[in-house]
XYZ file of C-alpha atoms in Angstrom:
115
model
C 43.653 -4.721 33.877
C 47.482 -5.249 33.521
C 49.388 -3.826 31.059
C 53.212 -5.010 30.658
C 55.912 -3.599 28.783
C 59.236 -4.801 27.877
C 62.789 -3.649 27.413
C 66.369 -4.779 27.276
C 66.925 -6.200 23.943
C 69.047 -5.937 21.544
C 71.967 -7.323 19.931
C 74.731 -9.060 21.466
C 77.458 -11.379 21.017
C 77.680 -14.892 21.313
C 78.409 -15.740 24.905
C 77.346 -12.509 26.231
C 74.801 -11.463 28.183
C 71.676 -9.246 28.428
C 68.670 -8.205 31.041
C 65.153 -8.340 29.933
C 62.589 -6.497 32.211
C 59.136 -6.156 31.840
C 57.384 -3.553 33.908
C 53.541 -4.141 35.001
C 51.258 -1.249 35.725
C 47.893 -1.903 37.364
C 47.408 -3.884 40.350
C 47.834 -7.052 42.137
C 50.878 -7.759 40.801
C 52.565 -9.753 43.480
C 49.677 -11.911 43.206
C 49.876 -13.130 39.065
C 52.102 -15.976 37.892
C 54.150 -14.121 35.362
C 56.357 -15.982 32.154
C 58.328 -15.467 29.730
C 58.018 -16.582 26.415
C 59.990 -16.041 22.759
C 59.259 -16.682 19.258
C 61.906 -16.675 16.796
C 60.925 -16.266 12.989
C 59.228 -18.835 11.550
C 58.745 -20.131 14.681
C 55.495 -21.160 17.202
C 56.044 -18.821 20.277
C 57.730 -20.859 23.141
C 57.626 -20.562 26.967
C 61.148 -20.183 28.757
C 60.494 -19.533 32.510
C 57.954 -18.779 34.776
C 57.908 -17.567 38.126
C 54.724 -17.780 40.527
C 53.081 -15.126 43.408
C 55.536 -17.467 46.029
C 58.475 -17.530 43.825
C 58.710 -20.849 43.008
C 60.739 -20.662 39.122
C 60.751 -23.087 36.381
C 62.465 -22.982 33.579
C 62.362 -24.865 29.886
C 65.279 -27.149 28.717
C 67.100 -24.338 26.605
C 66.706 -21.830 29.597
C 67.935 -24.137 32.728
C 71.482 -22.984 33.868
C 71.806 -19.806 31.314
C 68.770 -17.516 32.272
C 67.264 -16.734 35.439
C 63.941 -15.146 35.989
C 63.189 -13.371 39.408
C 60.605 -10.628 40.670
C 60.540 -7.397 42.227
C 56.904 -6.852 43.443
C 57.751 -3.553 44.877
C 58.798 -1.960 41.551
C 55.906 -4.069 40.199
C 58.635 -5.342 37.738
C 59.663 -9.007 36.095
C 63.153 -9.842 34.896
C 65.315 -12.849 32.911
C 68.606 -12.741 33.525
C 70.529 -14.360 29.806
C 73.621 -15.781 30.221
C 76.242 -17.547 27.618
C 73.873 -16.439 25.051
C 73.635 -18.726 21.436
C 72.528 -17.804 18.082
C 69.855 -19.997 18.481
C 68.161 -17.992 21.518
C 67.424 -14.558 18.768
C 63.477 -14.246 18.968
C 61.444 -11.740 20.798
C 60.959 -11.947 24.016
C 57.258 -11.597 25.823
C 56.061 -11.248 29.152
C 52.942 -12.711 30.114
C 51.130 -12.286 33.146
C 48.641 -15.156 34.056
C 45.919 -15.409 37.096
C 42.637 -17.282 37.590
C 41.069 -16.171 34.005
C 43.423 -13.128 33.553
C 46.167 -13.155 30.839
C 47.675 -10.192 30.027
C 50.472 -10.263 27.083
C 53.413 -7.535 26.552
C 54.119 -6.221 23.297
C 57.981 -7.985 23.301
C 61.811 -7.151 22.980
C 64.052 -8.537 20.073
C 66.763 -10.201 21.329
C 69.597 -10.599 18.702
C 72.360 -12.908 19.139
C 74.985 -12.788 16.663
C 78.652 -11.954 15.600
């Protein structure tokens, strides 16, 4: 069993930046593929990166060269990185933590982009 939670959120400017992390209890960790997704109101939810057990990232259109998602298996912990932030990237924010037939959701952060 994995449980994630995440934090960071909140509201910020256009252009500006924020951290999301999402911190995993339980173990095996380093071993899950783990995502991020969003889902802005009125909106299906939406992957935006993903980064496997050997690191290897991908990102979705709206993410690639603005948010960057990275790993710490030693504090058991998954982060995205937003950059030059747009109105159009307020939604919250899950973590999702994926393995063989284990999928394990966090609860989310809002992100809020606006003036």
């Amino acid at each position: 069993q994995v449980q994630l939670v995440e934090s960071g959120g909140g509201l910020v400017q256009p252009g500006g930046s924020l951290r999301l992390s999402c911190a995993a209890s339980g173990s095996g960790f380093s071993l899950y593929t783990m995502g991020w997704y969003r889902q802005a109101p009125g909106k299906q939810r939406e992957w935006v990166a993903h980064i496997t057990s050997l690191l290897d990232a991908n990102y979705a259109a709206s993410a690639k060269g603005r948010f960057t998602i990275s790993r710490d298996n030693t504090k058991n912990t998954l982060y995205l990185q937003m950059n030059s932030l747009k109105p159009e990237d307020t939604a919250v924010y899950y973590c999702r933590a994926q393995r063989l037939r284990s999928d394990y959701w966090g609860q989310g952060t809002q992100v809020t982009v606006s003036s």
